[in-house]
Short mmCIF file of C-alpha atoms in Angstrom, two decimals:
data_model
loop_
_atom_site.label_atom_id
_atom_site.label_comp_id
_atom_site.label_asym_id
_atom_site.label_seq_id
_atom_site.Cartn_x
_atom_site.Cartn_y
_atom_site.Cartn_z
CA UNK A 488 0.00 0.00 0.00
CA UNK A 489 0.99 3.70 -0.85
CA UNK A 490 2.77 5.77 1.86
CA UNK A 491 2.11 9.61 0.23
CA UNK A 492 2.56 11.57 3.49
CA UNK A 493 6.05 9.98 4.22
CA UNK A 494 6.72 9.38 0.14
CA UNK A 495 6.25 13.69 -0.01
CA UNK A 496 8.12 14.27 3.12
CA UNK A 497 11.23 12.16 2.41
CA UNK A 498 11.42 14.00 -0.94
CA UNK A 499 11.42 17.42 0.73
CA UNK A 500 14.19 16.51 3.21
CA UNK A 501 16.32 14.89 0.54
CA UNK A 502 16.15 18.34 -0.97
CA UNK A 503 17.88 20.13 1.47
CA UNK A 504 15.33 23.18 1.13
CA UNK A 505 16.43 26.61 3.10
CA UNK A 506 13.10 26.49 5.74
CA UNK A 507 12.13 29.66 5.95
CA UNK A 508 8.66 28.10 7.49
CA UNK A 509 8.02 26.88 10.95
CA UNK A 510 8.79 25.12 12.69
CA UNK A 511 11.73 26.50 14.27
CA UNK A 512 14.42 23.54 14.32
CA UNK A 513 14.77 24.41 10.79
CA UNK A 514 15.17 20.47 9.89
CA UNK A 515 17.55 19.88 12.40
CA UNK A 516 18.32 19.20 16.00
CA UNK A 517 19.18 16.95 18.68
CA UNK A 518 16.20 14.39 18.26
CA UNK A 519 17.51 13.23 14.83
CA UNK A 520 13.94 13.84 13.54
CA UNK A 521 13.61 17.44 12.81
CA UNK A 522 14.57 16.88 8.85
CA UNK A 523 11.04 14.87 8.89
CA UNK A 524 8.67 17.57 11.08
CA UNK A 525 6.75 19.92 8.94
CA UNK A 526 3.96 22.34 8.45
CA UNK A 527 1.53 22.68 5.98
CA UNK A 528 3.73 23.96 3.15
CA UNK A 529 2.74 23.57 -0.12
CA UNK A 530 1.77 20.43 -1.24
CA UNK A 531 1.80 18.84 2.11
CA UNK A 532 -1.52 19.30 2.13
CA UNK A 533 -3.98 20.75 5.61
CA UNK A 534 -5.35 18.30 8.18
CA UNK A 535 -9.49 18.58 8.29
CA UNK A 536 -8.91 20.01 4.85
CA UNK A 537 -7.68 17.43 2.89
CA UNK A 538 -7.65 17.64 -0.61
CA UNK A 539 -4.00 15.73 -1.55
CA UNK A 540 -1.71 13.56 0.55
CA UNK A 541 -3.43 13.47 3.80
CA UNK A 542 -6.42 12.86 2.05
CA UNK A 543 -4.97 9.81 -0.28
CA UNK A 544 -3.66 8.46 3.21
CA UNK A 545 -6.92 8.44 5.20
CA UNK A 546 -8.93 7.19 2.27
CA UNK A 547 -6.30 4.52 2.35
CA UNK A 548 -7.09 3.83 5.90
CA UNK A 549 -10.69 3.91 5.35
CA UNK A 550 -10.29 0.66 2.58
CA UNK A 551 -8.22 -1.30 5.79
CA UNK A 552 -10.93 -0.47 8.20
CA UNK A 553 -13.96 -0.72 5.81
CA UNK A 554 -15.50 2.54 6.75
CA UNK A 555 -17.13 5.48 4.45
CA UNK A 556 -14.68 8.09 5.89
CA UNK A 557 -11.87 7.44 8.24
CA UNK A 558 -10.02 10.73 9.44
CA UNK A 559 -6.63 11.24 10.97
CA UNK A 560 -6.36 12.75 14.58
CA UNK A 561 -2.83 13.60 15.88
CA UNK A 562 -4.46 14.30 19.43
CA UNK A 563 -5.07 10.81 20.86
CA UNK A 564 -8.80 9.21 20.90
CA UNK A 565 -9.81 12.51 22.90
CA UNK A 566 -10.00 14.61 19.77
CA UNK A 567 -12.15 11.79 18.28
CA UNK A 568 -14.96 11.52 21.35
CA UNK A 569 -15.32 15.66 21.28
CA UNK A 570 -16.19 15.00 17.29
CA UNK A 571 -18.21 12.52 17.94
CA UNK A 572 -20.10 13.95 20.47
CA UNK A 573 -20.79 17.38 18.60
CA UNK A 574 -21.53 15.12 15.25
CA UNK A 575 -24.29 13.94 17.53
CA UNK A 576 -25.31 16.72 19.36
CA UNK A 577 -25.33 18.29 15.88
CA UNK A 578 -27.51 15.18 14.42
CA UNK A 579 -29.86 15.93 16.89
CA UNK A 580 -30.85 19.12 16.38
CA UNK A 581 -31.27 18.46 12.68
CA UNK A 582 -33.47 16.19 13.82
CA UNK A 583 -35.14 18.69 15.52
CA UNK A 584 -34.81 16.97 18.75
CA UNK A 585 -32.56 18.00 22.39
CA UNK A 586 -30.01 16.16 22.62
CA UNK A 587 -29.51 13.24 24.85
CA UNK A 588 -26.91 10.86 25.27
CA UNK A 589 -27.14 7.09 27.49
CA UNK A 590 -23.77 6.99 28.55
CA UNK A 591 -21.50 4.52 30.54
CA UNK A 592 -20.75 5.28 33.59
CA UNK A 593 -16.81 4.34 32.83
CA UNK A 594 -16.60 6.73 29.99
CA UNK A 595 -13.50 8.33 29.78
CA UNK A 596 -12.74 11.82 30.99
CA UNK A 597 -12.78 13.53 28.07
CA UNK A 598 -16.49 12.29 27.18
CA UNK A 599 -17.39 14.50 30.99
CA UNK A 600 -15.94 17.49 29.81
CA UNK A 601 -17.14 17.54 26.15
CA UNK A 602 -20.58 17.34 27.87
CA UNK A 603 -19.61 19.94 29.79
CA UNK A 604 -18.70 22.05 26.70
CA UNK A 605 -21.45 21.24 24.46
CA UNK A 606 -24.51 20.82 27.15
CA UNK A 607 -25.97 18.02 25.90
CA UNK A 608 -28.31 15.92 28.75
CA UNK A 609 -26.40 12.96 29.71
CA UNK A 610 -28.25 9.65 31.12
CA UNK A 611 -25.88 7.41 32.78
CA UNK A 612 -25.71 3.33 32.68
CA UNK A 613 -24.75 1.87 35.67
CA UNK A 614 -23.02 -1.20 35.67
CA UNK A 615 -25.64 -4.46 35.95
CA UNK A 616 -22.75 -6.58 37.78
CA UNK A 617 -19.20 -5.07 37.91
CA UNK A 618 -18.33 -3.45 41.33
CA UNK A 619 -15.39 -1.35 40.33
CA UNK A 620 -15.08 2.11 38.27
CA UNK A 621 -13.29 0.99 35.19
CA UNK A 622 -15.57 -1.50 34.32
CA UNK A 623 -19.04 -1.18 33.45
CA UNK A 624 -21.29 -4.55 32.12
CA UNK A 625 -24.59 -3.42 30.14
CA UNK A 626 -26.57 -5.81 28.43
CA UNK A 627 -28.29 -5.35 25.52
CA UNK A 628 -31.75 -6.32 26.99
CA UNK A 629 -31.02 -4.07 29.92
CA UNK A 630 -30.39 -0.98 27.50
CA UNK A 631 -33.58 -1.97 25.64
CA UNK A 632 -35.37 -1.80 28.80
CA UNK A 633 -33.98 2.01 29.28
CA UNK A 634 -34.60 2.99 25.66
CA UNK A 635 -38.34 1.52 26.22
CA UNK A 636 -39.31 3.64 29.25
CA UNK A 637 -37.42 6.88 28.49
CA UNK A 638 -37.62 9.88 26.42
CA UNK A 639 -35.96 10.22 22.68
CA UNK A 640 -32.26 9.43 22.80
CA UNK A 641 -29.99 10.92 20.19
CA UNK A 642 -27.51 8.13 20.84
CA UNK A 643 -25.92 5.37 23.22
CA UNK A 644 -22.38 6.09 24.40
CA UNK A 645 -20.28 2.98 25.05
CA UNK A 646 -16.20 2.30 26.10
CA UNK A 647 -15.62 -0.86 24.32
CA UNK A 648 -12.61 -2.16 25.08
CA UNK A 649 -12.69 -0.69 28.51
CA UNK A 650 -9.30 -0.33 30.27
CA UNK A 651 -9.39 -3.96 32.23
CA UNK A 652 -9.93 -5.70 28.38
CA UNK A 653 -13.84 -6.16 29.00
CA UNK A 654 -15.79 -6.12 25.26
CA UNK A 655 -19.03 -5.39 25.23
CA UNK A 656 -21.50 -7.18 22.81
CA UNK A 657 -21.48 -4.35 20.41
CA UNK A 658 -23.70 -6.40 17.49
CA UNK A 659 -26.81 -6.89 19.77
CA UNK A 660 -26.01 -3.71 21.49
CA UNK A 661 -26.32 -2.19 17.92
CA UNK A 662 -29.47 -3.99 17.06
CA UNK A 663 -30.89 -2.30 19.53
CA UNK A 664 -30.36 1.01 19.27
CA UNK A 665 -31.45 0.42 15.30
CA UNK A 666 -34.81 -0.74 16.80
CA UNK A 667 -35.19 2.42 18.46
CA UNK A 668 -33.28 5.10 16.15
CA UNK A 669 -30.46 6.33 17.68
CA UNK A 670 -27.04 6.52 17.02
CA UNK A 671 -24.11 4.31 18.87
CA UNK A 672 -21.06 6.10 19.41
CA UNK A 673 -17.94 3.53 20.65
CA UNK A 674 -15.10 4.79 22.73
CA UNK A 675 -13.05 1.95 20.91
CA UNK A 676 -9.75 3.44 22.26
CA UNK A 677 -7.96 0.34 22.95
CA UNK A 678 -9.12 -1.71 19.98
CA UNK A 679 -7.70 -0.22 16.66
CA UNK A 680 -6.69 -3.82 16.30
CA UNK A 681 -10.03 -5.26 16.53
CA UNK A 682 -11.27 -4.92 12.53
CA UNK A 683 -8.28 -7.59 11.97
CA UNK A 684 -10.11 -10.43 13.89
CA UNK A 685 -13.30 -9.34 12.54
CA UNK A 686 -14.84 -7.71 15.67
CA UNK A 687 -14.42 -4.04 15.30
CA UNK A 688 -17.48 -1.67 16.43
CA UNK A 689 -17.98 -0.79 12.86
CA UNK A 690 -18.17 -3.91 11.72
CA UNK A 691 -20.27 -4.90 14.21
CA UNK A 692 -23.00 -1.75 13.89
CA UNK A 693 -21.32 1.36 15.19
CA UNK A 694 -22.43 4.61 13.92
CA UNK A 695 -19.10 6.89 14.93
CA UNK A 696 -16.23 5.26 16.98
CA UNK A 697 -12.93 6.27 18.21
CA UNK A 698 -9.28 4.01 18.40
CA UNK A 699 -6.26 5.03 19.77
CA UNK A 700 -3.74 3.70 16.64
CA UNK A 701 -1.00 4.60 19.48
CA UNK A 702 -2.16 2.17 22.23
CA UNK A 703 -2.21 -1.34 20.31
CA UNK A 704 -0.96 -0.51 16.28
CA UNK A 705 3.26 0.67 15.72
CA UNK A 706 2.06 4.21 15.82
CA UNK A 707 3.47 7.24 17.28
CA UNK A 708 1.52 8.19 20.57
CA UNK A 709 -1.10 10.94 20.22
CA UNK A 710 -1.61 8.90 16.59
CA UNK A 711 -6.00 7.77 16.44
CA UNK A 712 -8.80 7.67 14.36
CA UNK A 713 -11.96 8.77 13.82
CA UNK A 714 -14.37 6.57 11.92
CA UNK A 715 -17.43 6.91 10.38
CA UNK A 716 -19.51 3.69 8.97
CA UNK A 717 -21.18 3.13 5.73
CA UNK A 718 -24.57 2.72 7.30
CA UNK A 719 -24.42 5.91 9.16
CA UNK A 720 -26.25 9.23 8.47
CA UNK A 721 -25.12 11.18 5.70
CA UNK A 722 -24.99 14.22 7.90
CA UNK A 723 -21.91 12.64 10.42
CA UNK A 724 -20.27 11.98 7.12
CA UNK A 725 -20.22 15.61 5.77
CA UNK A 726 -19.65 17.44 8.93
CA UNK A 727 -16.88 15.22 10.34
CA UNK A 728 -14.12 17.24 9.15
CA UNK A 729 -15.89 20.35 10.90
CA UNK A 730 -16.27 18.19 14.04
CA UNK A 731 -12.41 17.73 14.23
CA UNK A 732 -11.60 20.89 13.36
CA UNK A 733 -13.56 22.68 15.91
CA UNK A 734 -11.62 20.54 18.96
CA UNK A 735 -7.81 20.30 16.92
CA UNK A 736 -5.03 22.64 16.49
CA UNK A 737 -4.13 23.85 13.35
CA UNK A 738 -0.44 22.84 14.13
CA UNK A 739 -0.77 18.97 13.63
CA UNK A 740 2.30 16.67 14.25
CA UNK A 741 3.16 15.16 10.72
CA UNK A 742 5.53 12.77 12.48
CA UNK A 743 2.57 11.00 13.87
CA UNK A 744 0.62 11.82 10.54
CA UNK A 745 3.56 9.78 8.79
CA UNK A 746 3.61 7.39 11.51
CA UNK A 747 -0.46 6.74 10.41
CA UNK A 748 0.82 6.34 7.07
CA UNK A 749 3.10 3.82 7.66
CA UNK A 750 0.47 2.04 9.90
CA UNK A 751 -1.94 1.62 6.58
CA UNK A 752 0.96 -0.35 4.82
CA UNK A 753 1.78 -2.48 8.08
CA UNK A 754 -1.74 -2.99 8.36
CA UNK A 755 -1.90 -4.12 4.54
CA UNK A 756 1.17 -6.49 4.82
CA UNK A 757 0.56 -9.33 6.66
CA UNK A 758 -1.06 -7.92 9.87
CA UNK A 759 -4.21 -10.13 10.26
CA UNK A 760 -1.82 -13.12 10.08
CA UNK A 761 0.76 -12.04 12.59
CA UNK A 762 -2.43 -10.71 14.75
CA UNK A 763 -3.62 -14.00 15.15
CA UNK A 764 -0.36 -16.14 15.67
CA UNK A 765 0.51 -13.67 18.50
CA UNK A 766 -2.70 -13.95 20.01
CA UNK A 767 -3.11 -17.83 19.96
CA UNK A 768 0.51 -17.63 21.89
CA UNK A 769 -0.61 -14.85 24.23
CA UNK A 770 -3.22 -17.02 24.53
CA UNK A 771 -1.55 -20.03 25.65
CA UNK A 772 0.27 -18.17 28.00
CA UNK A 773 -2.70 -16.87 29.87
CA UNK A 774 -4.13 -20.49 29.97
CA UNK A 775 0.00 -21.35 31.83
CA UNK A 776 -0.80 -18.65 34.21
CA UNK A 777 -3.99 -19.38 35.23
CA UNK A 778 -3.17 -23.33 35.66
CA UNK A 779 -0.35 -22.16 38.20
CA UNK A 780 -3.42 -20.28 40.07
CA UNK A 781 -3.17 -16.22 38.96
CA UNK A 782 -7.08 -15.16 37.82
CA UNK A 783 -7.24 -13.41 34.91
CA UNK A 784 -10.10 -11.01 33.47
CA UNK A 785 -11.69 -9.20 30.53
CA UNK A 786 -11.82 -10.67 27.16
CA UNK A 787 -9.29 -8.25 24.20
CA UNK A 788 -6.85 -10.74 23.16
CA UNK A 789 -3.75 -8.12 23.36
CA UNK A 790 -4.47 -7.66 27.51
CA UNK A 791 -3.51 -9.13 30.21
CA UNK A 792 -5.61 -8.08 32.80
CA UNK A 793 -5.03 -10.02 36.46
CA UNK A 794 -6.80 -9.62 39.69
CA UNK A 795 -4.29 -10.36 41.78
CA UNK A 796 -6.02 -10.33 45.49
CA UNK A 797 -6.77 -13.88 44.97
CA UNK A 798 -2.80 -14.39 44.71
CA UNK A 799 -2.46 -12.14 47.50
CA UNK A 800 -1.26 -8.93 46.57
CA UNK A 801 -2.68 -6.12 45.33
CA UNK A 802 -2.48 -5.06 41.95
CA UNK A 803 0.27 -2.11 42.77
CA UNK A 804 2.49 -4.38 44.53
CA UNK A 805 2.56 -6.77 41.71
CA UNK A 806 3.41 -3.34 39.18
CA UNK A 807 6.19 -2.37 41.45
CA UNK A 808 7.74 -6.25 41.68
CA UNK A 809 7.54 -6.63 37.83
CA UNK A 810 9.23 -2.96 37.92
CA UNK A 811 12.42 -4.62 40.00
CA UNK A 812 12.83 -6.98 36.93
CA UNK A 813 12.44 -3.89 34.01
CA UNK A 814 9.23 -4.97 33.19
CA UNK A 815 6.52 -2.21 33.33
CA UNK A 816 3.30 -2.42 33.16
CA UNK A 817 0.40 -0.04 31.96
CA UNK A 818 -1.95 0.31 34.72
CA UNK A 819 -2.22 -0.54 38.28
CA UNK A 820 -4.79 -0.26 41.16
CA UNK A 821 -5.53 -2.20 44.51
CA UNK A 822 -7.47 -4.73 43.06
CA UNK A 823 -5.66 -5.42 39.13
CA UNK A 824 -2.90 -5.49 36.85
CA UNK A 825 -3.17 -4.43 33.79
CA UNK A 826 -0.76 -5.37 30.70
CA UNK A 827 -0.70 -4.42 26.72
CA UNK A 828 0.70 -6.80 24.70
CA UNK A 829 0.94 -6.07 20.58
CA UNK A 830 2.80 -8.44 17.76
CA UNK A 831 5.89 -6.07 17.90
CA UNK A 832 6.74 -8.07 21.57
CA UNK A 833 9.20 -11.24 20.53
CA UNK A 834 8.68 -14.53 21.80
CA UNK A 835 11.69 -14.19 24.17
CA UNK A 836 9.71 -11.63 25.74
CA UNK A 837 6.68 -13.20 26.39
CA UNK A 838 8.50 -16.19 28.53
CA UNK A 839 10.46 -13.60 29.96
CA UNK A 840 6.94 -12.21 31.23
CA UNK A 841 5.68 -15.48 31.95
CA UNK A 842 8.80 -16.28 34.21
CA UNK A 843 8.94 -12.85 36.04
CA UNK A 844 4.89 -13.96 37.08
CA UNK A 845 5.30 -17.66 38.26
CA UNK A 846 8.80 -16.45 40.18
CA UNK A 847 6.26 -14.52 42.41
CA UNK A 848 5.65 -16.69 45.58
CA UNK A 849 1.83 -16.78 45.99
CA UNK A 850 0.45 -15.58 49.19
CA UNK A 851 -3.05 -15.52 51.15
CA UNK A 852 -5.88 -14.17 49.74
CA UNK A 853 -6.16 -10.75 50.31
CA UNK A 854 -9.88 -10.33 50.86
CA UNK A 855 -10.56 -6.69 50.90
CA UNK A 856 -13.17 -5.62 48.07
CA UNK A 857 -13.02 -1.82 46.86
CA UNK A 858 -16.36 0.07 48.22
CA UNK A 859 -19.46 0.10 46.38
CA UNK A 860 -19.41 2.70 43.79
CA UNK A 861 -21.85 5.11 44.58
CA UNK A 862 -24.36 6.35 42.45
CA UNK A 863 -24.95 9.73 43.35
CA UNK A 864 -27.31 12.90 43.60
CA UNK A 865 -26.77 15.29 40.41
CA UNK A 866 -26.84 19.14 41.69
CA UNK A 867 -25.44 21.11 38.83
CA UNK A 868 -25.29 20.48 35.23
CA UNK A 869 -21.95 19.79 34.26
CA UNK A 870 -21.55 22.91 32.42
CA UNK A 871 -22.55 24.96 35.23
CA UNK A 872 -20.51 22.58 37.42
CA UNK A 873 -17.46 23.26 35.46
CA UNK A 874 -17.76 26.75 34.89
CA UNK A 875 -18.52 28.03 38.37
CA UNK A 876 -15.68 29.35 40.45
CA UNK A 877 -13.76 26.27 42.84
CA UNK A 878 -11.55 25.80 44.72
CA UNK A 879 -9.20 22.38 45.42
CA UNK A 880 -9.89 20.37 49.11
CA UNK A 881 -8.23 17.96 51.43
CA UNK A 882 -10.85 14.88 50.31
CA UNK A 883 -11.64 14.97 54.13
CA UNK A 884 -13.04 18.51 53.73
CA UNK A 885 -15.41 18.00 50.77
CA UNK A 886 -17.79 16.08 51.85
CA UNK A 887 -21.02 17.48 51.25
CA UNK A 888 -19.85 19.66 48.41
CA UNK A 889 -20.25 19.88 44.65
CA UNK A 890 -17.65 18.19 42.50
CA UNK A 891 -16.71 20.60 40.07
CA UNK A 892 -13.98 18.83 38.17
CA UNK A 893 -12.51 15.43 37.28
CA UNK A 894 -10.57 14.04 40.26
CA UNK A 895 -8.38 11.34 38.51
CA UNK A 896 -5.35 11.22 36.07
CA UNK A 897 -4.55 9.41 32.98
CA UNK A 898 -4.55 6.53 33.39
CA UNK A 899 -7.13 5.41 33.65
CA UNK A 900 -9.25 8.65 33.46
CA UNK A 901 -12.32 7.88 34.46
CA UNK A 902 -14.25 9.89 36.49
CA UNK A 903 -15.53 8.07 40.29
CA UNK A 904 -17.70 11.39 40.51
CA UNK A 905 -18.65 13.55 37.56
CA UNK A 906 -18.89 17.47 37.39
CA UNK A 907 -22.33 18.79 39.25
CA UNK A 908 -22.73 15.92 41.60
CA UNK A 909 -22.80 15.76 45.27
CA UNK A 910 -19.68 14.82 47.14
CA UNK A 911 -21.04 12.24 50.12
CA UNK A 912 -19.02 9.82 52.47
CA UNK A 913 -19.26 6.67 49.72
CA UNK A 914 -18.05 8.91 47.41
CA UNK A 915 -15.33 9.84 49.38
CA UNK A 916 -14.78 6.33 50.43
CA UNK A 917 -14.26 5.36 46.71
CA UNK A 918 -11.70 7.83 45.70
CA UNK A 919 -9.55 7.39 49.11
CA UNK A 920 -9.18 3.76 48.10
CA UNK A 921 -8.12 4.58 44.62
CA UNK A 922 -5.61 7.40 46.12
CA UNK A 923 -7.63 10.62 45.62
CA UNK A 924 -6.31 12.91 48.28
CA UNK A 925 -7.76 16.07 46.95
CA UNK A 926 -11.13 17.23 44.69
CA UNK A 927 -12.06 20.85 43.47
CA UNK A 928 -14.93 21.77 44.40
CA UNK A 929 -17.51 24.57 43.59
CA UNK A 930 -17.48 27.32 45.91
CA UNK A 931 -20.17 27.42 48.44
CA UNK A 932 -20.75 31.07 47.45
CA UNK A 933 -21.93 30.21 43.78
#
């Protein structure tokens, strides 16, 4: 497959050109990549205007992922969920309709704050069965229920993978929201892989959805897509562009643009056969691990995802012994591990992995579960929320007060409370355990 952003870029640093443009290394520097960085000179074409290289590129990416329009973000999966969220706030209206959205409760930051922004009414799912804040279980007979008793809802929000590896059942998920005519927007971040085993959220009856090329594909990070399907309005399709553009900065990074590129060529040669041999031996190492008693959860095949109070530690304490052997992982928390495998580890790496795990001396149960997450009492909007003066607490001293930010860091980003709602002692309980020492809060004055 054609590479035209890196094909036009190579040219123009083999011609040793005086750059009298930005950016301001000039082509050169300490990084050893400066001769590749550009701008949008002439001919190399404007992201969210794309009319030549970018353009040839993304409709390149769109054949690999089977999608009417696939566009290029060089800010991460959040760029993506702000489009997608105005595309359907925007949809919506067109429709002559306010705009509602049945989201997860697990949805990612960035979904909380593009509410925020664009005041659209958010419902949230609870999880049915799942006890912890990164996970969140809906069923598609449980959303039909909601959709049946409810008001008109523009579109159902779902994180799909969600950080622990837990898939949702996107296809009957889908079918339902067709029965009731609204959209279904995936926050797919941690699956660009997924259309290569046949179980992307497109494929499977997404409207819009979201990866993160950078988590699981050979791509610079800050490197994602936005994807539209076939099947979906006609409006999403010719306002996506806008949608990006609105959110972006006209100063993209064409090292990860070029890094995209590449991606469509590795994607082209050979990936969906490499995919599955290093899966079926990922897989047979998770099946060694749990014979020699570690429990493993969540079902992408490129995570590995262990619970390790049964073993008897807790899932930071197994992060910081893997650490002592130069082995780091991506996530941690009191109660799981969590790892991201891709084909690009060898297979001297993987039974270095699997030997650093069974050298750990199993212990006692640790029995502790985290506290119930609470489902609490909405004061504010979020906009309002958001954009009301604050000020930051000792957790100890907000009890009773408004949350009027996001409390947590990246990863994994997800929100215990969300902007507007009431701070109360289960609340507080939650985000002590998951090391939340502090919370901005609105001022009592507002």
């Amino acid at each position: 497959m054609k590479t035209p952003i890196i094909d036009f870029i190579k040219k123009y640093a083999d011609r040793k050109a005086l750059r009298l443009h930005m950016p301001g290394h000039k082509g050169s520097g300490i990084l050893g990549v400066e001769q590749l960085d550009l701008t949008e000179i002439e001919g190399a074409d404007v992201l969210y205007h794309a009319q030549g290289i970018i353009r040839q590129s993304e409709e390149n990416a769109a054949s690999l992922f089977g999608t009417a329009k696939t566009l290029y973000s060089t800010e991460g999966s959040s760029l993506s969920i702000r489009a997608m969220l105005y595309l359907a706030t925007l949809y919506a209206k067109a429709e002559g309709k306010r705009p509602r959205i049945l989201a997860m409760r697990n949805a990612h930051k960035t979904f909380m704050t593009a509410a925020a922004l664009l005041q659209f009414e958010v419902q949230w799912l609870f999880s049915e069965t799942s006890n912890t804040v990164i996970s969140c279980d809906i069923s598609a007979e449980y959303l039909e229920q909601v959709l049946s008793s409810g008001e008109s809802v523009t579109a159902v929000y779902l994180t799909s993978p969600d950080y622990l590896g837990n898939i949702s059942d996107i296809a009957e998920i889908s079918r339902v929201c067709r029965k009731f005519g609204t959209l279904l927007l995936v926050d797919n971040a941690h699956g660009a892989y997924l259309h290569f085993s046949g179980k992307h959220p497109i494929d499977l009856g997404a409207d819009l959805c979201c990866d993160s090329a950078h988590k699981t594909l050979p791509v610079l990070t800050g490197g994602a897509y936005l994807h539209i399907a076939k099947s979906a309005p006609k409006l999403l399709l010719d306002q996506a562009e806008l949608a990006m553009s609105l959110f972006a900065s006209t100063s993209p990074s064409y090292l990860i643009l070029q890094s995209l590129d590449a991606a469509n060529r590795y994607l082209a040669d050979g990936y969906c056969t490499q995919l599955a041999d290093f899966s079926a031996a990922l897989g047979q190492l998770k099946e060694r691990l749990r014979f020699h008693g570690w429990t493993l959860c969540g079902d992408e095949a490129l995570k590995l995802t262990l619970a390790t109070k049964s073993y008897g530690y807790t899932g930071d304490e197994i992060a910081n012994i893997l650490q002592t052997q130069d082995i780091v992982c991506e996530f941690s928390d009191p109660d799981f591990v969590v790892m991201m495998l891709t084909p690009e580890i060898s297979p001297q790496e993987l039974i270095r992995l699997e030997q650093a795990l069974l050298s750990i001396e199993r212990r006692q149960p640790i029995t502790q579960q985290p506290p119930t997450v609470p489902k609490p009492s909405r004061c504010m909007s979020m906009h309002e929320a958001l954009f009301s003066p604050s000020c930051e607490l000792a957790l100890k001293d907000c009890i009773g007060k408004i949350l009027a930010a996001p409390s947590i860091t990246c990863p994994p980003a997800i929100p215990i409370l969300v902007c507007g709602e009431r701070i109360d002692a289960q609340a507080a309980a939650c985000m002590e355990y998951y090391g939340i020492s502090a919370c901005r809060v609105v001022n009592e004055s507002t």
